[in-house]
Each structure stands twice: as structure tokens, then as C-alpha cells.
mmCIF file of C-alpha atoms in Angstrom:
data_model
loop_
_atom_site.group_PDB
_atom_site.id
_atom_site.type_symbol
_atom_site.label_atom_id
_atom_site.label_comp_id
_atom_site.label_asym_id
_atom_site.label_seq_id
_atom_site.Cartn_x
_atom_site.Cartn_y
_atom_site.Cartn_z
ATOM 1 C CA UNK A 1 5.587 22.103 -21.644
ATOM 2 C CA UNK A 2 1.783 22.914 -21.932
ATOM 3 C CA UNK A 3 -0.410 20.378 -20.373
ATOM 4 C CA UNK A 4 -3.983 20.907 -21.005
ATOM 5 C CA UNK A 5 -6.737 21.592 -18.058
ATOM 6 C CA UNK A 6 -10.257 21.255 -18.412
ATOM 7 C CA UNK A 7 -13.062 22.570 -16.569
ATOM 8 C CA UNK A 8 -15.623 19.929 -15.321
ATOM 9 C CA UNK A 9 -19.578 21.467 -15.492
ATOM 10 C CA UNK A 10 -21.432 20.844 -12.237
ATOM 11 C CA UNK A 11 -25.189 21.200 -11.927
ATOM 12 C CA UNK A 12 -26.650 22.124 -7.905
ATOM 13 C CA UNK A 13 -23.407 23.498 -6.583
ATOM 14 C CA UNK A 14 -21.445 26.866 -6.417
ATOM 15 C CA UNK A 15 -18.159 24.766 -6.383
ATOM 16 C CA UNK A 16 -15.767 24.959 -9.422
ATOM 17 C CA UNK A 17 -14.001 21.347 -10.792
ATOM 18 C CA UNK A 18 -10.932 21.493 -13.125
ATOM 19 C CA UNK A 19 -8.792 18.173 -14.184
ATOM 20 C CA UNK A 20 -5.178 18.904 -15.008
ATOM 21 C CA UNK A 21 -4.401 16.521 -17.759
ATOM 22 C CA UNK A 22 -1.350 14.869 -17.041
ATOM 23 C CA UNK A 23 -2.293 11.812 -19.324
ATOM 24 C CA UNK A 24 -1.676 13.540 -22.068
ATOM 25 C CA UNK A 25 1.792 14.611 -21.638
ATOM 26 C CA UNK A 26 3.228 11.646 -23.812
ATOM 27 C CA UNK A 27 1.542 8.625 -25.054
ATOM 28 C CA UNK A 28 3.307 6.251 -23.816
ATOM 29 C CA UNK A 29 5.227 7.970 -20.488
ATOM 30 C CA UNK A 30 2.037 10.102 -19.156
ATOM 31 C CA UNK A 31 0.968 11.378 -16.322
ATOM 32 C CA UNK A 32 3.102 11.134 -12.740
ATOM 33 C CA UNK A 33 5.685 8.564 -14.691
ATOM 34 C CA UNK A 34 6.710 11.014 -16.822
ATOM 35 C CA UNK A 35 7.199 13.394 -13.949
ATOM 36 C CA UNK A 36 8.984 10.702 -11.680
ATOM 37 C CA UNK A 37 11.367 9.297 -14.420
ATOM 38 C CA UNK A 38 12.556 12.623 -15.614
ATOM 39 C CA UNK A 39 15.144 13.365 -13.187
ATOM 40 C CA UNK A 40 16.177 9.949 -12.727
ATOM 41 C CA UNK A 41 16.993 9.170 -16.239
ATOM 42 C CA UNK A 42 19.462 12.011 -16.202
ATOM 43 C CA UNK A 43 20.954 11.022 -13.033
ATOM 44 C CA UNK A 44 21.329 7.623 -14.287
ATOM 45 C CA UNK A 45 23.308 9.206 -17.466
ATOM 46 C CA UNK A 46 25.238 11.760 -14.847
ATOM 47 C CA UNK A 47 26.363 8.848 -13.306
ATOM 48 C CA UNK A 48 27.229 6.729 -16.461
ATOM 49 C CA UNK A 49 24.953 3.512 -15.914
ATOM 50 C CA UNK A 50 23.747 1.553 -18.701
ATOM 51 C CA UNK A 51 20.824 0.010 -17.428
ATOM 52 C CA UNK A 52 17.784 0.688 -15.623
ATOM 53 C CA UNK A 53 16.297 -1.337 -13.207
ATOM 54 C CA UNK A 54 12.550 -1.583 -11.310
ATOM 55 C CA UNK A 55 10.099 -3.001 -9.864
ATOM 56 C CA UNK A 56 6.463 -4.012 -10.437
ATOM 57 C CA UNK A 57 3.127 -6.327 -10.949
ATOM 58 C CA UNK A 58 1.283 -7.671 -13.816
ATOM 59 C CA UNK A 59 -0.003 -4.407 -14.901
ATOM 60 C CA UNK A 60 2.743 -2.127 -13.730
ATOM 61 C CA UNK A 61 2.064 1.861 -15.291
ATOM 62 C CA UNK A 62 5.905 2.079 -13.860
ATOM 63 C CA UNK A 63 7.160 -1.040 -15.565
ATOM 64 C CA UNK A 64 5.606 0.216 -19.069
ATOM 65 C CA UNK A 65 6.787 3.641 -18.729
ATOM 66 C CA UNK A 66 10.287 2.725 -17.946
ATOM 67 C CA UNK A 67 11.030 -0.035 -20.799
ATOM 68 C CA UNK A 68 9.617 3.058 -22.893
ATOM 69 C CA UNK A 69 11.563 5.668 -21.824
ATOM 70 C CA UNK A 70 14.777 3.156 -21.332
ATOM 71 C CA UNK A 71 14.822 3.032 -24.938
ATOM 72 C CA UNK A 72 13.846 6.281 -25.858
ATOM 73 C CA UNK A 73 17.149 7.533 -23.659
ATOM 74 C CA UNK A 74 19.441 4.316 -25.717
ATOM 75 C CA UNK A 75 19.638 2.377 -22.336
ATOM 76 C CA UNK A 76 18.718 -1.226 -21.295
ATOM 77 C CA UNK A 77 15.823 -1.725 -18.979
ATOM 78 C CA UNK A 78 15.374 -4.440 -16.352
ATOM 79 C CA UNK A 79 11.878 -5.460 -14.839
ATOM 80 C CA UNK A 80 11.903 -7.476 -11.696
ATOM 81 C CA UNK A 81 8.066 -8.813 -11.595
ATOM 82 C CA UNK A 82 5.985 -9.841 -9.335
ATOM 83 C CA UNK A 83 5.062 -13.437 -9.377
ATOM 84 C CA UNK A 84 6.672 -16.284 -11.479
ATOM 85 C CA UNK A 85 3.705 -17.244 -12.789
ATOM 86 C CA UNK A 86 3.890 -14.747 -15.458
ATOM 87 C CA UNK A 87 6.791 -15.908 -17.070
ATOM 88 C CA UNK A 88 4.334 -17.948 -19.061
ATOM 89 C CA UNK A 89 1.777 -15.250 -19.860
ATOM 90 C CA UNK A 90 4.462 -12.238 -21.178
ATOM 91 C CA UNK A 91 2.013 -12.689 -24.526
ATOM 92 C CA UNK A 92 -1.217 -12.167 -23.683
ATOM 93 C CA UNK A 93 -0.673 -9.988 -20.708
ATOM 94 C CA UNK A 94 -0.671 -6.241 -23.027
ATOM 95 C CA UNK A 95 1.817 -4.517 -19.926
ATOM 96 C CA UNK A 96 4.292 -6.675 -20.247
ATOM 97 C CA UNK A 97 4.495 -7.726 -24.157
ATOM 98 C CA UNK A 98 4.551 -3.787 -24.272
ATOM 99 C CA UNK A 99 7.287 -3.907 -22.122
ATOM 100 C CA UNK A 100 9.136 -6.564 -23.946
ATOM 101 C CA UNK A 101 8.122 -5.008 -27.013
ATOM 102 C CA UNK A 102 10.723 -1.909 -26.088
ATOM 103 C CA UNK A 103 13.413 -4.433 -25.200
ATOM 104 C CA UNK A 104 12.769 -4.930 -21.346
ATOM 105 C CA UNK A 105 14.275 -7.673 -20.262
ATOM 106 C CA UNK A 106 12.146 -9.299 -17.125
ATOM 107 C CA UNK A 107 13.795 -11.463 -13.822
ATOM 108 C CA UNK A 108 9.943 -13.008 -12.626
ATOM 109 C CA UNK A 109 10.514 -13.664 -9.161
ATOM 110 C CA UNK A 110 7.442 -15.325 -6.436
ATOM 111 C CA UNK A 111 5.641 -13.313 -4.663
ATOM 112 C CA UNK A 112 7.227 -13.918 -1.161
ATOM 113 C CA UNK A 113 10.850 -13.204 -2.977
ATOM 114 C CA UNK A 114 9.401 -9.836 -4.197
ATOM 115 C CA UNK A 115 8.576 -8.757 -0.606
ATOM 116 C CA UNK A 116 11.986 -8.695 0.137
ATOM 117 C CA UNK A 117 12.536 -6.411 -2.753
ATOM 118 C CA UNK A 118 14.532 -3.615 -0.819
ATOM 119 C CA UNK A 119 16.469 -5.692 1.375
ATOM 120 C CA UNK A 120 20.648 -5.371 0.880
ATOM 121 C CA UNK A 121 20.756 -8.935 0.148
ATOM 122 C CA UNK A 122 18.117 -8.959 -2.177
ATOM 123 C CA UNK A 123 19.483 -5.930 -4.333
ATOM 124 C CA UNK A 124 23.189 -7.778 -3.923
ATOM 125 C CA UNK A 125 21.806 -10.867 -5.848
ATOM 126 C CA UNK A 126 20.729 -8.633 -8.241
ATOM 127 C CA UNK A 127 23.889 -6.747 -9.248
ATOM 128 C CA UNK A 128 25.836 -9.698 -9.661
ATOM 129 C CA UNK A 129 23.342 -10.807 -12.232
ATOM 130 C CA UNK A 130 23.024 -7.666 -13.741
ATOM 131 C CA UNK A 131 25.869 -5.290 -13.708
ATOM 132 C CA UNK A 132 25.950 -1.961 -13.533
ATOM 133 C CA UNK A 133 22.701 -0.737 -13.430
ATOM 134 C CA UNK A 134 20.749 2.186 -12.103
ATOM 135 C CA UNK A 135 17.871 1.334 -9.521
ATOM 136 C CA UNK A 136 14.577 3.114 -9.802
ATOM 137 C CA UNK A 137 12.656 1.651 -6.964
ATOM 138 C CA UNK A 138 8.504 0.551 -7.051
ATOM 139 C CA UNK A 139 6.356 2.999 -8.909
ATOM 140 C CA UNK A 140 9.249 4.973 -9.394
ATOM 141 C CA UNK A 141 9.582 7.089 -6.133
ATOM 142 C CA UNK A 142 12.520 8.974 -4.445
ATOM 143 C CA UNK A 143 13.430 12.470 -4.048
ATOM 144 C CA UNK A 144 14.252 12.641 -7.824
ATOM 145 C CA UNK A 145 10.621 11.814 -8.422
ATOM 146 C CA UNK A 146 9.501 13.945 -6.254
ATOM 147 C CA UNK A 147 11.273 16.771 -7.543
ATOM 148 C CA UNK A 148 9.654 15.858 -10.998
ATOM 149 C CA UNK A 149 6.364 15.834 -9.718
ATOM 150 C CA UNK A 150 6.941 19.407 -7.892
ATOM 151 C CA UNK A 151 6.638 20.589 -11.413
ATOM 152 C CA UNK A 152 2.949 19.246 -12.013
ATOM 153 C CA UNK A 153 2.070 23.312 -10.199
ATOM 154 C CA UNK A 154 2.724 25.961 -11.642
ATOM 155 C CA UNK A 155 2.375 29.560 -11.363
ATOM 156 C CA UNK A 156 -1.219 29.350 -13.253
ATOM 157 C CA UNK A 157 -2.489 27.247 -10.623
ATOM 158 C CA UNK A 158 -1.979 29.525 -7.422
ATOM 159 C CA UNK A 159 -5.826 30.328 -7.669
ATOM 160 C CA UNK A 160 -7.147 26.805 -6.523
ATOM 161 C CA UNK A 161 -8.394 26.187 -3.196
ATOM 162 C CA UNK A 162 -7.837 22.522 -3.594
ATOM 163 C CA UNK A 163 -5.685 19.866 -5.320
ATOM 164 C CA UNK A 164 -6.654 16.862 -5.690
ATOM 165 C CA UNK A 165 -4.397 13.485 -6.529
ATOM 166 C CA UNK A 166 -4.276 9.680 -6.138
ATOM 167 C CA UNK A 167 -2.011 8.043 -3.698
ATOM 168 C CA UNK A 168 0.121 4.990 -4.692
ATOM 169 C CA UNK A 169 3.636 4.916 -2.849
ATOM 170 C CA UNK A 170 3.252 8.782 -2.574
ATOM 171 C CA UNK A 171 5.757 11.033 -5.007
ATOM 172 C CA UNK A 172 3.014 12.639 -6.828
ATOM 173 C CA UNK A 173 1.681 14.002 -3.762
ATOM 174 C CA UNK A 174 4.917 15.123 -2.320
ATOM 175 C CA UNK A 175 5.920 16.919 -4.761
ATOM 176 C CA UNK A 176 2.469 18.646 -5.358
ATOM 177 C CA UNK A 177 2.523 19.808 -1.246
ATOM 178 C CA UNK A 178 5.855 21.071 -1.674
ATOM 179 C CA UNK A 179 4.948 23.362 -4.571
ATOM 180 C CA UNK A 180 1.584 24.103 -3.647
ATOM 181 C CA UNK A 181 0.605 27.959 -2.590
ATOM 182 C CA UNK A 182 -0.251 29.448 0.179
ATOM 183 C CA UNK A 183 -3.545 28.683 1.353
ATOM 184 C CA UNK A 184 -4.007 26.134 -1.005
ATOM 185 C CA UNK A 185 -5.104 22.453 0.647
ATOM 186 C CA UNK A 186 -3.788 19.273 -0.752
ATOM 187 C CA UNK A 187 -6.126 16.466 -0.575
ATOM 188 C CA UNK A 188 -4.804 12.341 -1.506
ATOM 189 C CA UNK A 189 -6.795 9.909 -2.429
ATOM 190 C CA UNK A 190 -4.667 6.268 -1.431
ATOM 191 C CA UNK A 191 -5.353 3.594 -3.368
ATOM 192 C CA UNK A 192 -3.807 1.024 -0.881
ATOM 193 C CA UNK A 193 -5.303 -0.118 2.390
ATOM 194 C CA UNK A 194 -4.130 1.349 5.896
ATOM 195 C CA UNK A 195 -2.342 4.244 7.381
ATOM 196 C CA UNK A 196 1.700 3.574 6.433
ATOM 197 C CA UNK A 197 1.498 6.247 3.614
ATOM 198 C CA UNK A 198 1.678 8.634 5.931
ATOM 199 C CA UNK A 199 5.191 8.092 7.192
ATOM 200 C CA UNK A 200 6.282 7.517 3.524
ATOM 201 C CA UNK A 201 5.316 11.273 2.697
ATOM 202 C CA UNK A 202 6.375 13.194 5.675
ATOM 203 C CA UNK A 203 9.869 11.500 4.301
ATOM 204 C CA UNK A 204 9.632 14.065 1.515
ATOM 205 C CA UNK A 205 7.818 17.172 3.173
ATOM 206 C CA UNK A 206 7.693 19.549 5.826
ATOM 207 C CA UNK A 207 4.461 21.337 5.091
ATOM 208 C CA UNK A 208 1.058 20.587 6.497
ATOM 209 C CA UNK A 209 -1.409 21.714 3.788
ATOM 210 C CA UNK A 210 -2.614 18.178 3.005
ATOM 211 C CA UNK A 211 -4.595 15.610 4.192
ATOM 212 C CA UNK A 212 -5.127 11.865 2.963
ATOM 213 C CA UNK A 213 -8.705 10.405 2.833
ATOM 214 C CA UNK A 214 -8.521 6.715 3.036
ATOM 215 C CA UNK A 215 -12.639 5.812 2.230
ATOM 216 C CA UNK A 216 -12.162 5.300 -1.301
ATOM 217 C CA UNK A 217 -10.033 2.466 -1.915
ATOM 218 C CA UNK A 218 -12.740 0.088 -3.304
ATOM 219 C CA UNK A 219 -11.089 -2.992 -0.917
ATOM 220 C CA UNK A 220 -7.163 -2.011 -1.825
ATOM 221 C CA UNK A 221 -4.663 -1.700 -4.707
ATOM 222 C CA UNK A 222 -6.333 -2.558 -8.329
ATOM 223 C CA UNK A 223 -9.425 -3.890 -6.824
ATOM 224 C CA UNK A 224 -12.632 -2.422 -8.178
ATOM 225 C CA UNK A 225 -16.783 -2.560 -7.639
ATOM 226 C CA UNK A 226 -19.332 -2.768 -10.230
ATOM 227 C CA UNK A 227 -20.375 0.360 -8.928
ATOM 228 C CA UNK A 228 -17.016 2.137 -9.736
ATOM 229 C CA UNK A 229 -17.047 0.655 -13.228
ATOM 230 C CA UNK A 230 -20.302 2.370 -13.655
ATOM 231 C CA UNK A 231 -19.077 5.814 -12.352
ATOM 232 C CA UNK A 232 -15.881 5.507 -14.996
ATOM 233 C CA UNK A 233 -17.964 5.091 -17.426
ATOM 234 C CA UNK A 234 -20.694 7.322 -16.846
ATOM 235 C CA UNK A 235 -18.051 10.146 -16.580
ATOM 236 C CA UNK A 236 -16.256 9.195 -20.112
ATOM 237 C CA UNK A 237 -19.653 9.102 -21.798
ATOM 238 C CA UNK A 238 -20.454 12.724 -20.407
ATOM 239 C CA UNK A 239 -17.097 14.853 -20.401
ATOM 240 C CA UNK A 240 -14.865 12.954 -22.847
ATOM 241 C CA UNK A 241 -12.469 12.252 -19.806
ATOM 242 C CA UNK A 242 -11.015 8.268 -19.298
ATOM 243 C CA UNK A 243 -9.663 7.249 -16.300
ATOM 244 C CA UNK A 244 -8.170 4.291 -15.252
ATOM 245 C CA UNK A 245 -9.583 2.466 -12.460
ATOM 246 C CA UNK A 246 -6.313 1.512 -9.977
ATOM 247 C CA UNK A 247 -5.541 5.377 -9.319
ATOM 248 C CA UNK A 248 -7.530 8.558 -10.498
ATOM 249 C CA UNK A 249 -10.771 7.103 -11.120
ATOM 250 C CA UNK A 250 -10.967 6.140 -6.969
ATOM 251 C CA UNK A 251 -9.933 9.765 -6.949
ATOM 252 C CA UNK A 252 -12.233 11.460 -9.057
ATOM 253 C CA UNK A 253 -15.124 8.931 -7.308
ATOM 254 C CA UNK A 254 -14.293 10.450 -3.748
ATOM 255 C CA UNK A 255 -13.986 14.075 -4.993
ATOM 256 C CA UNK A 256 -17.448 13.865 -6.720
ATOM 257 C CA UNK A 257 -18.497 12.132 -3.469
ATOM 258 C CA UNK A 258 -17.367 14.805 -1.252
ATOM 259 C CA UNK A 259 -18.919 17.365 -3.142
ATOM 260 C CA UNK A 260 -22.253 15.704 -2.966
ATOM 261 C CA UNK A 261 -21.704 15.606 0.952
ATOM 262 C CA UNK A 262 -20.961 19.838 1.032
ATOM 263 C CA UNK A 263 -17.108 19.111 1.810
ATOM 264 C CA UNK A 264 -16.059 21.675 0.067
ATOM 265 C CA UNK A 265 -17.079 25.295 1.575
ATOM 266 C CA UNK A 266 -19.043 27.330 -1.223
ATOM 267 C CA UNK A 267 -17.158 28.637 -4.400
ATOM 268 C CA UNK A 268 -14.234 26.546 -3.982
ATOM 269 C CA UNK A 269 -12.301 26.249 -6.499
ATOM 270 C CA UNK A 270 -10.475 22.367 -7.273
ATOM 271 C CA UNK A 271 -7.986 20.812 -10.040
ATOM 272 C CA UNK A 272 -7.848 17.196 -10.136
ATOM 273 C CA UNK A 273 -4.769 15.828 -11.304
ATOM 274 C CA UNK A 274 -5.106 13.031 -13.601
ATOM 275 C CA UNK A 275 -1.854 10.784 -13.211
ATOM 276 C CA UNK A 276 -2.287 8.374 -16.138
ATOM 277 C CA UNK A 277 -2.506 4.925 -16.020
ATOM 278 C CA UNK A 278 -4.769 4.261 -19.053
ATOM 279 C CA UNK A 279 -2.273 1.504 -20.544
ATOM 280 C CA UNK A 280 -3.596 -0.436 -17.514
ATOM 281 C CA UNK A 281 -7.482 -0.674 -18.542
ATOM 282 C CA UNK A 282 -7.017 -3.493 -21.419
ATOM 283 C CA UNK A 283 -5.867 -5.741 -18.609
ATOM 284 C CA UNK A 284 -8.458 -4.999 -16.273
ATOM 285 C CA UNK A 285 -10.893 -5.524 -18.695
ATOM 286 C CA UNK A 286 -9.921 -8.562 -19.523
ATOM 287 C CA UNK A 287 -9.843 -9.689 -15.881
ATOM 288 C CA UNK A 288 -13.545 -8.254 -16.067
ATOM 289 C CA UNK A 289 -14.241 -10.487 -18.794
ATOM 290 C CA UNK A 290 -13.230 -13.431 -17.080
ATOM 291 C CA UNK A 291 -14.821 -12.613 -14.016
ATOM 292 C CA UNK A 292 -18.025 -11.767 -16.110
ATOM 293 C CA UNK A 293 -18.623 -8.271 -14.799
ATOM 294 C CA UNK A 294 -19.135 -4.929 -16.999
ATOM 295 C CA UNK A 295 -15.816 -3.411 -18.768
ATOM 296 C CA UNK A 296 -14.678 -0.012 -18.872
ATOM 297 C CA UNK A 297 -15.757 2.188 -21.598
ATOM 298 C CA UNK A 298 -12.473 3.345 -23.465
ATOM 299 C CA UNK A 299 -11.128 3.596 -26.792
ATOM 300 C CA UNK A 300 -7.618 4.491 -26.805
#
């Protein structure tokens, strides 16, 4: 599979910027969803199950990508989502009628319940509802995921000094520091608040080539600023490049950032990885709308 990279001009610096575009792998499974979901669709049909069950919000890149690739793969799909609330809004929330749209079936539980989402008792109460089925946990990671994602390098890539991804619950990035070259530094981006990301990764690696930089959140998971609105759009309008504003856009923010700041050492070479996420941006818009602040620029 060819995935296409572009280069990214830069005006006042000897550093060179790449994006690796992972959002084009499939239209409707892109980016790090396609590389976590791989693997665990076949080792859902290895082990004979059915039905495929996850986890998610309102917006949910995971959610989307599995009800699509459930039915792609002939298997029934099971969304357990985050507040009850949206039992009521399946229609004009575009993630979800998506979801339903490729035969997703959704159990809308409160927000409190969801926290509880990996406790025994809590999974127990869901098999004997719904038999069977194959569980894919919250944006979709495990070691199968990982393993996906280790496949984002490849031998083409060993002359970048730097790598550059999002951080959500932290397969991407696990599998890029396990099949990153020598030399090469891996740099996250976390979209979350606070340091417990950390602990998650080292679950999945044993190298030390990476680093997470934590300033670029924009106040925590799917919050955004006016002024990171802006920056999307300004960078669609001059490379041609969209990006969605939960994951790689804080990404590509705080790489630009850095650069202004002389982070990089002179010459350096860096490929951004661009995980996806664009199905997300009609939502956030029209939370934008409501909220009567500028929209993001995109015409998918």
C-alpha cells in the first residue's frame, strides 16, 4: 500500500517538513483507524466472533471507522456511547447517523456509567446483552493496534530525523517508536490533559527515542481556540492540506511552533503523520456555529 507524502515549503529556516498522508488511505477508515483495526478484525474472524464491539463520544473517528469496516468485513458492530443524551440526537449528529447508516447498533449509556467502561462488571453486563462479540476497546488500542500502526514506517522513511504524531490513548505512537530507526527521535503531541499517557505507552515499548510535549492541547480533548481555527485554516488555504482539529491539527500547530522557537537543530529533516479524523470537522463546526465562533475551512 502506497500512502502519499508531501513536502511542506518553509521560508527563514534550513529545516525540512514532510506530512505522511495517512488520511488518505481509505475514505472512510483513514489514517491510525485503519492501522489499529487491521489486525483486530482478523483476530476477531480467527477467533470466530460475529460482532464487534467499542467504545466512544459524540464524534468518535473510532466509532465511525468501526461500523464501516464492521460491515465491510460482513460483521455486526456495537457502539457503547458516551452520554444518554444522544439517544435523541442519532439524526442530526453526522458521526453517529454515519454510524447507524452502516448498521451500528448503539447501547447510549451516562456519562458516569461510561467511566466504568473497563471494569469486569461492566463488560459482564454487556455480554449478556450482547453475545458473542469481539471487544475493541476506546479509540481502538491494544497490542494488535499497535502492531498496525508499526507499519505507518517504512524502509523509505529511515532518513528523517524526526517523527512527528498526535497523542490520543497512544497506539499510533507506539507503534511508530517501535519501528522507528536508529537515531531517529519520536516526538507526541497529546491531545488530553496531564501526564498518565506516559504509563499507557511504556505498556507497549521498550525504546527511548521519544518524547511527549504536553503545551499544545488547546485546554484538553476536542477543545479548540479561535486562534487554532485560524492556523487550520490558514494552512488548508496555503498547502491544500485539512486537518482536523481534536488530533493532528494541535500537532501540526506545536511542530510549526517549535520550529519558530529553533527546536529543531539546523537541516533537520521531519514527517508529520497525519492520523485522520476529518469525518469529525462537520460536527465541530456545527458546535462552532452554535457557539458563534469561525468554522473550519474544508470541503470534503
Amino acid at each position: 500500500m502506497k500512502v502519499l507524502t508531501q513536502a511542506i515549503p518553509l521560508n527563514g529556516t534550513t529545516v525540512e517538513l514532510f506530512i505522511r498522508r495517512e488520511d488518505l488511505i481509505h475514505p472512510f477508515i483513514s489514517g491510525n483507524k485503519f492501522r489499529k483495526l487491521k489486525y483486530n478484525l482478523l483476530e476477531a474472524q480467527k477467533l470466530n466472533h460475529s460482532t464487534l464491539l467499542s467504545f466512544g463520544g459524540a464524534f468518535s473517528n473510532h466509532i465511525a471507522a468501526l461500523a464501516y469496516a464492521g460491515r465491510e468485513a460482513g460483521m455486526k458492530t456495537i457502539g457503547v456511547i458516551r452520554g444518554e443524551e444522544l439517544r435523541d440526537q442519532i439524526e442530526s449528529n453526522p458521526t453517529l447517523h454515519f454510524a447507524q447508516q452502516c448498521g451500528m447498533e448503539f447501547e447510549f449509556v451516562t456519562r458516569e456509567a461510561y467511566r466504568n467502561k473497563t471494569d469486569s462488571a461492566f463488560i459482564e453486563k454487556l455480554k449478556d446483552k450482547f453475545p458473542n462479540f469481539y471487544l475493541v476497546p476506546e479509540g481502538g488500542t491494544n497490542e494488535l493496534a499497535v502492531k498496525g500502526c508499526q507499519e505507518i514506517l517504512t524502509a523509505d522513511d529511515v532518513h528523517y530525523d524526526y517523527v512527528c504524531t498526535a497523542v490520543g490513548t497512544g497506539g499510533t505512537i507506539s507503534g511508530v517508536i517501535n519501528s522507528a530507526f536508529e537515531g531517529q527521535k519520536i516526538l507526541g503531541f497529546p491531545a488530553l490533559k496531564g501526564d498518565f499517557l506516559q504509563k499507557d505507552i511504556c505498556k507497549f515499548v521498550q525504546n527511548t527515542n521519544w518524547e511527549l510535549i504536553n503545551e499544545y492541547h488547546f485546554g484538553g480533548y476536542a477543545k479548540v481556540t479561535e486562534e487554532l481555527i485560524q492556523f487550520l485554516n490558514d494552512f488548508y488555504n496555503e498547502y491544500g492540506i485539512p486537518l482536523d482539529p481534536v488530533y493532528t491539527g494541535k500537532m501540526v500547530f506545536g511542530v510549526m511552533d517549535r520550529i519558530k522557537q529553533n527546536y529543531f537543530p539546523e537541516h533537520s529533516k521531519i514527517l508529520l503523520i497525519h492520523t485522520g479524523g476529518l469525518q469529525g470537522i462537520e460536527g465541530m463546526n456545527a458546535f462552532l456555529e452554535k457557539k458563534k465562533l469561525p468554522i473550519i475551512q474544508y470541503h470534503g
